[in-house]
PDB file of C-alpha atoms in Angstrom:
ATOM      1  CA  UNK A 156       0.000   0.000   0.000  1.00  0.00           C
ATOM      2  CA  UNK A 157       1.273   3.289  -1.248  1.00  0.00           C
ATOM      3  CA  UNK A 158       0.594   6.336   1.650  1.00  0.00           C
ATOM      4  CA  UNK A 159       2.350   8.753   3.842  1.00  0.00           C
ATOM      5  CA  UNK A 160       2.980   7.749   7.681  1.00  0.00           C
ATOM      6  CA  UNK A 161       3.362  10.409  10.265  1.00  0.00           C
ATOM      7  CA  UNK A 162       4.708   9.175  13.636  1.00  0.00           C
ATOM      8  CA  UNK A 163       4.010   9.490  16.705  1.00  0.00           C
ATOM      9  CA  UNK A 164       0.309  10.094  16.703  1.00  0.00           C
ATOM     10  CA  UNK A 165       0.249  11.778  19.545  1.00  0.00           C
ATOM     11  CA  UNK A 166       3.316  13.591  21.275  1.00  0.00           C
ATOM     12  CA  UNK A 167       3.814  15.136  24.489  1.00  0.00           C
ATOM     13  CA  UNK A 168       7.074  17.385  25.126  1.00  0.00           C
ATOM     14  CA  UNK A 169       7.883  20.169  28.457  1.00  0.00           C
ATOM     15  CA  UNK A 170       8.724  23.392  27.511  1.00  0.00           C
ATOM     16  CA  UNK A 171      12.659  24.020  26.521  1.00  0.00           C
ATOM     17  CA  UNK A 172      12.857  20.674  24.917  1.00  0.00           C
ATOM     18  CA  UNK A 173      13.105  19.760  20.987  1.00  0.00           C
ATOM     19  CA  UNK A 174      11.224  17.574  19.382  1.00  0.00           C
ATOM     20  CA  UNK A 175      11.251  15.630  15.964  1.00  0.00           C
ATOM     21  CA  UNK A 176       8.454  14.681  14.074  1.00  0.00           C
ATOM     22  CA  UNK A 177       8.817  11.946  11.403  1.00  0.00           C
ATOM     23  CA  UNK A 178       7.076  11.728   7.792  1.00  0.00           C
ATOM     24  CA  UNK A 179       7.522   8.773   5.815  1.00  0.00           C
ATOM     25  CA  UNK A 180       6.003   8.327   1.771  1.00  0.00           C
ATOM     26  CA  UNK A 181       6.390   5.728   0.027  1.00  0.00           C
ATOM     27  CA  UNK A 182       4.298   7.452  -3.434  1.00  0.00           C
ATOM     28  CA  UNK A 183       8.352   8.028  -4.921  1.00  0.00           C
ATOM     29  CA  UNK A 184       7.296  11.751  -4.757  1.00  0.00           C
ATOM     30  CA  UNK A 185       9.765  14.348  -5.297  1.00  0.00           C
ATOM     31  CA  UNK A 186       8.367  16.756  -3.463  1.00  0.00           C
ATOM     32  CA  UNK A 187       7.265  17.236   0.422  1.00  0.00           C
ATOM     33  CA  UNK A 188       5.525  19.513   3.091  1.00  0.00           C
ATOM     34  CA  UNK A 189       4.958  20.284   6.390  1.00  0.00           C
ATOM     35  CA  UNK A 190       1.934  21.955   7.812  1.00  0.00           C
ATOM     36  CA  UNK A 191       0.690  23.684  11.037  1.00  0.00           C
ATOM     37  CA  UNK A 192      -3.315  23.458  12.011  1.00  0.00           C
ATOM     38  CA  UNK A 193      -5.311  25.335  14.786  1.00  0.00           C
ATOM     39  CA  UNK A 194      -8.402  25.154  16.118  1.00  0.00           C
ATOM     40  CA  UNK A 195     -10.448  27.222  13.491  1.00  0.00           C
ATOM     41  CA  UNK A 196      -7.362  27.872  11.421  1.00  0.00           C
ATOM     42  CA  UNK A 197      -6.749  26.959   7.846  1.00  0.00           C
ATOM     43  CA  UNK A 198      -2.938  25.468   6.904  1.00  0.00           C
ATOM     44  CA  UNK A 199      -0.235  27.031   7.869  1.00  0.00           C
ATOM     45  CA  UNK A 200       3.062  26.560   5.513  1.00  0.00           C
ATOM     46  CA  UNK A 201       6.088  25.549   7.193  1.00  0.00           C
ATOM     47  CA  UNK A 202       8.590  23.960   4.916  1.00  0.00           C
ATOM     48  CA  UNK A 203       8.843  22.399   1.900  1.00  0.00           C
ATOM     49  CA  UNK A 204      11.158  20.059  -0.049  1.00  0.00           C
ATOM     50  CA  UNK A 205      11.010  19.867  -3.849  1.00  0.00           C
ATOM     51  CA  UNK A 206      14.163  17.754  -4.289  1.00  0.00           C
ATOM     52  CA  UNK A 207      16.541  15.823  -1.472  1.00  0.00           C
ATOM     53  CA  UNK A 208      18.613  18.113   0.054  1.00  0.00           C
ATOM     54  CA  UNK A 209      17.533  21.392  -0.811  1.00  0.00           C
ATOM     55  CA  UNK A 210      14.283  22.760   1.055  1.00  0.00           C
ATOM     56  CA  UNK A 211      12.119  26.276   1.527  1.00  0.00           C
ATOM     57  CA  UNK A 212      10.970  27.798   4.547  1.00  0.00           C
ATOM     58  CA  UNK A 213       6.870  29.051   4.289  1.00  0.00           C
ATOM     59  CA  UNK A 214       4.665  31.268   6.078  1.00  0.00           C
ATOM     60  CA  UNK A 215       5.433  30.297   9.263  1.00  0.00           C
ATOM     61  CA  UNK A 216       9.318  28.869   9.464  1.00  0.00           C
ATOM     62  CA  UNK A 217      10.324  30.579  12.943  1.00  0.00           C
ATOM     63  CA  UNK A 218      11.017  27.864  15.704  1.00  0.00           C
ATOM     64  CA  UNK A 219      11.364  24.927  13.083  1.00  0.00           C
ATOM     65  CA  UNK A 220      13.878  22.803  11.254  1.00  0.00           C
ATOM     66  CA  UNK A 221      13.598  20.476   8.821  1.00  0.00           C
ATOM     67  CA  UNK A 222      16.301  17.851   6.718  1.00  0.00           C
ATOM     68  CA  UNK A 223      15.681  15.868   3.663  1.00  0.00           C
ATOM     69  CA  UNK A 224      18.428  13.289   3.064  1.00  0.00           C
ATOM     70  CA  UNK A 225      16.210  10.956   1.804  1.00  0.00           C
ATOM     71  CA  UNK A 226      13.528  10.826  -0.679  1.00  0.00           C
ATOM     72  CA  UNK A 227      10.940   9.031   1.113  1.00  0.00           C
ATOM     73  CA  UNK A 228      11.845  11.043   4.973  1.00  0.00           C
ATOM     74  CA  UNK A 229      11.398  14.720   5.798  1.00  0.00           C
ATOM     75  CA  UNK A 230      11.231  14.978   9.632  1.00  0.00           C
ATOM     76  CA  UNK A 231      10.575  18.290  11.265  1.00  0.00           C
ATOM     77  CA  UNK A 232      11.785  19.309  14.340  1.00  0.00           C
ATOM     78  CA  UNK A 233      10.027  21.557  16.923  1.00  0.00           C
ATOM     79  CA  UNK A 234      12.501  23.830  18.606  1.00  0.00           C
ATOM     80  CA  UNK A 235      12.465  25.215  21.994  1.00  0.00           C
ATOM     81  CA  UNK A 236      12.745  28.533  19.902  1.00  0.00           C
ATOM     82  CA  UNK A 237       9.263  28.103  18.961  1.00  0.00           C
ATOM     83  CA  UNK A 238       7.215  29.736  20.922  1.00  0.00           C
ATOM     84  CA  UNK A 239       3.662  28.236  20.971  1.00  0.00           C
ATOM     85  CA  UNK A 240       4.235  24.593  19.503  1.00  0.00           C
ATOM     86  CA  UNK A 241       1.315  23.348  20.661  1.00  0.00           C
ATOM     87  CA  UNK A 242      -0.985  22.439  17.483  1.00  0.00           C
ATOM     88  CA  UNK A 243      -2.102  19.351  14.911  1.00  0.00           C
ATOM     89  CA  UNK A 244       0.870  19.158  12.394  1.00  0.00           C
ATOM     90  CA  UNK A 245       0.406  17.711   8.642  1.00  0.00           C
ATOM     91  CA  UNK A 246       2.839  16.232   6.687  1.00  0.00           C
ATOM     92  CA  UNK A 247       2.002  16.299   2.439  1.00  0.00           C
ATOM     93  CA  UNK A 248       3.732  14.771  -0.540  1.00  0.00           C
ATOM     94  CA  UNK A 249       3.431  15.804  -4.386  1.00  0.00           C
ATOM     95  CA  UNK A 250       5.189  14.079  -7.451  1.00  0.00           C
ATOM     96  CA  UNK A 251       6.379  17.797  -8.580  1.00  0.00           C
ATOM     97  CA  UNK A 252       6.002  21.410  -7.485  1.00  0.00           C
ATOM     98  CA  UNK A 253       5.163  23.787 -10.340  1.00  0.00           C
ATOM     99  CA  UNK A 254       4.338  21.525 -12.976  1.00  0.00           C
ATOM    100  CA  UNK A 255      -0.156  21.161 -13.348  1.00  0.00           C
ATOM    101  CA  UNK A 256      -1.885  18.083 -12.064  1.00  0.00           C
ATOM    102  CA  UNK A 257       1.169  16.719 -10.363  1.00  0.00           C
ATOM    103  CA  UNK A 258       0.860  19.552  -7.764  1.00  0.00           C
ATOM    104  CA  UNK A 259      -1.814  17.789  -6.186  1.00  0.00           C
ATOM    105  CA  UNK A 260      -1.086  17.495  -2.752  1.00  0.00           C
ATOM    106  CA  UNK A 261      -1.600  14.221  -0.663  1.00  0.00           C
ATOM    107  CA  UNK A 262      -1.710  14.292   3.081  1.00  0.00           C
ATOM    108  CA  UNK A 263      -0.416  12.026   6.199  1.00  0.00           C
ATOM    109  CA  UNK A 264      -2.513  11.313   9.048  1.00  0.00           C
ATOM    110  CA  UNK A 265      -0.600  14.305  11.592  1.00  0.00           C
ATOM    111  CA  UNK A 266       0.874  14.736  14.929  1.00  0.00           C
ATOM    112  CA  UNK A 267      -0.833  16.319  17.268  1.00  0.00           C
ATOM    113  CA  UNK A 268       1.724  18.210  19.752  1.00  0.00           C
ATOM    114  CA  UNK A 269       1.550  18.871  22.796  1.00  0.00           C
ATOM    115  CA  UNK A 270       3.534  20.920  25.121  1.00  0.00           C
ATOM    116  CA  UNK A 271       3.252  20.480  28.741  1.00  0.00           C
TER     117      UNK A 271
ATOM    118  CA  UNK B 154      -2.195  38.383  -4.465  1.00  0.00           C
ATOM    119  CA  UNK B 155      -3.870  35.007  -3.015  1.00  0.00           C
ATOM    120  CA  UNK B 156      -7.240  34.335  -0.734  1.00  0.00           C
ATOM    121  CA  UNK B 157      -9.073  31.957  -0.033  1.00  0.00           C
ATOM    122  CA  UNK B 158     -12.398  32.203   1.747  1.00  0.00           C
ATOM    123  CA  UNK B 159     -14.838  30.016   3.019  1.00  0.00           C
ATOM    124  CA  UNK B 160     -17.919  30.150   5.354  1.00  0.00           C
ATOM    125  CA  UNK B 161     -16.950  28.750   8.818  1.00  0.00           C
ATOM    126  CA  UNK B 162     -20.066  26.334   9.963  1.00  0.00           C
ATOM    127  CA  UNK B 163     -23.082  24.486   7.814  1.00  0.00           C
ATOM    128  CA  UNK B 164     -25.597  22.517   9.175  1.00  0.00           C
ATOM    129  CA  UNK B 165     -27.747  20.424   7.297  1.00  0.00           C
ATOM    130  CA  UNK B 166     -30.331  17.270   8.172  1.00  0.00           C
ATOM    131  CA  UNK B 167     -29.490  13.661   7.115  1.00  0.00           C
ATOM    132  CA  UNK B 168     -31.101  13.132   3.563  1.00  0.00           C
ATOM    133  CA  UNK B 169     -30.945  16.606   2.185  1.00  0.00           C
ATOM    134  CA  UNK B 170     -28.453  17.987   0.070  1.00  0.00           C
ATOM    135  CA  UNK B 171     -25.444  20.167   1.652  1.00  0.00           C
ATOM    136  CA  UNK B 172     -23.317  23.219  -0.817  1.00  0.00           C
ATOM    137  CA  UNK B 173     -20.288  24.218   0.425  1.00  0.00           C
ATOM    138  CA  UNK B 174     -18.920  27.330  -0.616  1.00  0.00           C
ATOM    139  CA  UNK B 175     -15.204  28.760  -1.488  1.00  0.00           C
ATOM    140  CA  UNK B 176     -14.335  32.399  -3.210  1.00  0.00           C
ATOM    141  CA  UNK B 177     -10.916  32.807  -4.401  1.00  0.00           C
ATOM    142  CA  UNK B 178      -9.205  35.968  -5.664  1.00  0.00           C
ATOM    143  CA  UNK B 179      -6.510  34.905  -8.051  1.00  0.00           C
ATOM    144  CA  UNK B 180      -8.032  34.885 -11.254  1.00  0.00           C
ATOM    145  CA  UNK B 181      -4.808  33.093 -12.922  1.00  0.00           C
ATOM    146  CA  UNK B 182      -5.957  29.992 -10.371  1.00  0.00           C
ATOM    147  CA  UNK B 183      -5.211  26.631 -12.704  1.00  0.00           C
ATOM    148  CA  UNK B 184      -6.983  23.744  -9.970  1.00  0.00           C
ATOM    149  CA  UNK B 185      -9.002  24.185  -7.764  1.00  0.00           C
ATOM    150  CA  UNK B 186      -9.270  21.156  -4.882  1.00  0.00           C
ATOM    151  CA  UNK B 187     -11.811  20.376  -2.364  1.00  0.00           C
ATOM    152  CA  UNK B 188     -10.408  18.042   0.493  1.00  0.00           C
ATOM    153  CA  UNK B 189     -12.446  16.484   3.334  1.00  0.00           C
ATOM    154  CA  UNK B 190     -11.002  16.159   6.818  1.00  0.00           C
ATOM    155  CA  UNK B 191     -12.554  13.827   9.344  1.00  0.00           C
ATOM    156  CA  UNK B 192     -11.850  14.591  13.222  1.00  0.00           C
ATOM    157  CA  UNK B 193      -8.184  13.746  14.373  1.00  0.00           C
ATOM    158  CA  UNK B 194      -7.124  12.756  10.984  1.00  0.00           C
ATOM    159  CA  UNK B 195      -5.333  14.022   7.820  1.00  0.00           C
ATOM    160  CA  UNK B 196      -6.840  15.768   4.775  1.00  0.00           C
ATOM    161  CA  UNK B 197      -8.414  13.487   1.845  1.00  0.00           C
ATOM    162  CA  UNK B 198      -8.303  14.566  -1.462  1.00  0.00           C
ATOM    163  CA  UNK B 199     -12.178  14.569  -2.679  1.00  0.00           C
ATOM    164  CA  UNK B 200     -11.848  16.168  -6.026  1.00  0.00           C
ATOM    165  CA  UNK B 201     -10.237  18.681  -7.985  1.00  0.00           C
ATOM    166  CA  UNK B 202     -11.029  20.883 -10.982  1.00  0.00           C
ATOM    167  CA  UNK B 203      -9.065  22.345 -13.576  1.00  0.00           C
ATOM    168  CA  UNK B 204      -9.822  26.092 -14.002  1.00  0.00           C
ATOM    169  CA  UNK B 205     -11.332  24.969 -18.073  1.00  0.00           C
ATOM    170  CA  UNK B 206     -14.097  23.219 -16.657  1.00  0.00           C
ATOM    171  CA  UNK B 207     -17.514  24.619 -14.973  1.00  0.00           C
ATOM    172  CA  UNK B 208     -18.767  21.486 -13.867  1.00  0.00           C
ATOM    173  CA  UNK B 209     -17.236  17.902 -12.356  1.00  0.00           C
ATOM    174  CA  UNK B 210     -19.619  15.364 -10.720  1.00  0.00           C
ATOM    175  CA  UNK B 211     -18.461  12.337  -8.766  1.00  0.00           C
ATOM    176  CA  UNK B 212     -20.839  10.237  -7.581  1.00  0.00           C
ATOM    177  CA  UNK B 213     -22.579  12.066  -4.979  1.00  0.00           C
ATOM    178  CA  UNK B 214     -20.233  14.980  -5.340  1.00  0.00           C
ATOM    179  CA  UNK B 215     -20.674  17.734  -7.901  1.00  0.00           C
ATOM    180  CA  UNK B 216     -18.204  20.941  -8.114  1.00  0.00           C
ATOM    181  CA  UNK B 217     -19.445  23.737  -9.948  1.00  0.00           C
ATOM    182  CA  UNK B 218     -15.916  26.731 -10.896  1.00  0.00           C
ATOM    183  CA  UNK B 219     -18.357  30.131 -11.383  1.00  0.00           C
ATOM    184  CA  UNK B 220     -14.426  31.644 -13.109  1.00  0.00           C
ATOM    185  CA  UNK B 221     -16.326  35.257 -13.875  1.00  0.00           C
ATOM    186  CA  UNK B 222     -16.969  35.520  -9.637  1.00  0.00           C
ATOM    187  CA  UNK B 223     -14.018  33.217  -8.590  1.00  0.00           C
ATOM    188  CA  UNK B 224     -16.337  30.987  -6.860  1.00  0.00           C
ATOM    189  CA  UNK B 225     -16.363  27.402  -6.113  1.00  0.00           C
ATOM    190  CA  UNK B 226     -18.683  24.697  -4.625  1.00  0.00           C
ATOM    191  CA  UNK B 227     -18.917  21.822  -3.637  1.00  0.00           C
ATOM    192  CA  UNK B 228     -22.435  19.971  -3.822  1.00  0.00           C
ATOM    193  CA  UNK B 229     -23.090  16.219  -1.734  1.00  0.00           C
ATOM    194  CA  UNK B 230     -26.162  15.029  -2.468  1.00  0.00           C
ATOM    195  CA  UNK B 231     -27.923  12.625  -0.082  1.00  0.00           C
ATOM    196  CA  UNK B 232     -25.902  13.606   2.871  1.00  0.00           C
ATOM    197  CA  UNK B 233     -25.409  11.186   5.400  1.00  0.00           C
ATOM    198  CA  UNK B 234     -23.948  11.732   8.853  1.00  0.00           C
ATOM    199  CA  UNK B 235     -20.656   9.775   7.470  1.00  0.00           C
ATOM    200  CA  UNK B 236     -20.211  13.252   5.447  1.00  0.00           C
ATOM    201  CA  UNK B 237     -19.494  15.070   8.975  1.00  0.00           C
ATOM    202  CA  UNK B 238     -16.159  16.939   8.847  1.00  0.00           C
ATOM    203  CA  UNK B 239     -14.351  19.941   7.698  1.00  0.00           C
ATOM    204  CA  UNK B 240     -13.941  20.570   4.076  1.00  0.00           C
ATOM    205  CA  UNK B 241     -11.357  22.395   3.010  1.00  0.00           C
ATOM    206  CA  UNK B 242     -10.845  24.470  -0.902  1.00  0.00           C
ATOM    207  CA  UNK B 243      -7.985  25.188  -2.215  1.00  0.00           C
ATOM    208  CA  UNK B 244      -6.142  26.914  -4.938  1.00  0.00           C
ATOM    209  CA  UNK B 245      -3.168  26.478  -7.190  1.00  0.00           C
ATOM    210  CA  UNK B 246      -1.892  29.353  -9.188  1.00  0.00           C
ATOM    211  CA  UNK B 247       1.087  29.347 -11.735  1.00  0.00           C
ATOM    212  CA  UNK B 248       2.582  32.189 -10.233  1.00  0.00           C
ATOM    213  CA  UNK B 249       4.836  32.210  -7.140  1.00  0.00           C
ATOM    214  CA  UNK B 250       5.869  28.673  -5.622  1.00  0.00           C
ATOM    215  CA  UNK B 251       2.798  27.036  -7.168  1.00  0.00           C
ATOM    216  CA  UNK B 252       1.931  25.504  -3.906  1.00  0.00           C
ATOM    217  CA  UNK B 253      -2.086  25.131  -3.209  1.00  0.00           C
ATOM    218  CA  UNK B 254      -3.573  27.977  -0.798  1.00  0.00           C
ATOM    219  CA  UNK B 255      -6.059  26.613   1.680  1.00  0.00           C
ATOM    220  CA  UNK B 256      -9.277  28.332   2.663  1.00  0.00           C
ATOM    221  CA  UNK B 257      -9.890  28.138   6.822  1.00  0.00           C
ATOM    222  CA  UNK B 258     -12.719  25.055   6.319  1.00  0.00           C
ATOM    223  CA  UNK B 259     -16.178  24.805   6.594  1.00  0.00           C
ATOM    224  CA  UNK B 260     -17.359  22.274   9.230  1.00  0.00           C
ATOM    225  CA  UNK B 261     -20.625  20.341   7.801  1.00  0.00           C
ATOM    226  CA  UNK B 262     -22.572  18.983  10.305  1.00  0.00           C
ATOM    227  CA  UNK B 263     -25.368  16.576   9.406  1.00  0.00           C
ATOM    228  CA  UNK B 264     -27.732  16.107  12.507  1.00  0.00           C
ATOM    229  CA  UNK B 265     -31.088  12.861  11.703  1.00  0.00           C
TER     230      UNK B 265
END
């Protein structure tokens, strides 16, 4: 079965401590995402990836960190530096960026985050 | 520049049909996606239309692109409390990082 997997469902951290978030696709897309939701709020842009090891900060890159090394990975961490972490995080995949139909964006199940 | 807006609540009774509305302002807009997000879970990609078309019908689902007022909807017939959740438009436009822009969702409720 071809999908994206977002792990852990459900994370707790304190306050002051990183934490990493892991997205896995197996869909051989070149290109991946990482979104922020709120309560009430539409999607928030924090990175994206069109190609391994080159990425692009979004709307809302303050606080966060992101690698790709790999095709299929493109964990984001949640630094201490970010000051209201809290929130239901979405990771996305897309064969291409910029190039019609192959935009279309395909979501994991999230993270929800919580800091303590 | 790019906007997405969409009404925040509808409520609608088991049987009847629901609309679900989206206005857009970037005319140059080339899809146009409706996605469907169920409580605790990711988005799910309903349907999309390409900004040629007027009209797309799926099943239960029908999407009708108004281009002239940059308005989009998204008709479910027969609604059934399974259709429950927040449904989200969204935009592509060739211009800038061609990445979709997401209205804030409309959460359809669908009480017997």
């Amino acid at each position: 079965d071809g999908g994206i997997t977002q792990s852990p469902k459900y994370l707790f951290r304190k306050e002051g401590q990183n934490v990493t978030l892991s997205c896995e696709q197996n869909l051989n897309h070149d290109a991946m995402y990482w979104y922020r939701q709120d309560p009430g709020q539409g999607l928030r842009l924090i990175y994206y990836s069109q190609i391994v090891n080159d990425f692009q900060k979004g709307d809302i890159a303050e606080g966060y960190s992101v690698s790709r090394e790999k095709k299929e990975s493109f964990p984001l961490t949640v630094t201490s530096a970010q000051k209201n972490p809290t929130a239901f995080y979405l990771c996305a995949s897309s064969i291409k960026v910029g190039a019609g139909i192959t935009d279309t964006q395909y979501f994991g199940p999230g993270t929800r985050l919580t800091v303590l | 520049g790019e906007d997405v807006e969409q009404s925040l609540f509808l409520s609608v009774r088991e049987g009847d049909s629901s609309v679900i509305n989206c206005t857009y302002t970037d005319s140059s807009s080339t899809y146009l996606y409706w996605y469907k997000q169920e409580p605790g879970a990711g988005l799910q990609l309903l349907t999309y239309i390409f900004s040629n078309m007027d009209m797309k019908q799926d099943q239960r689902l029908t999407v009708l692109l108004n281009k002239k007022d940059k308005h989009l909807s998204l008709r479910i017939a027969d609604t059934q409390t399974g259709d429950s959740a927040i449904y989200f438009c969204a935009e592509r436009t060739p211009g800038g990082s061609y990445i979709p822009t997401f209205g804030r969702g409309t959460s359809l409720i669908v009480h017997p």
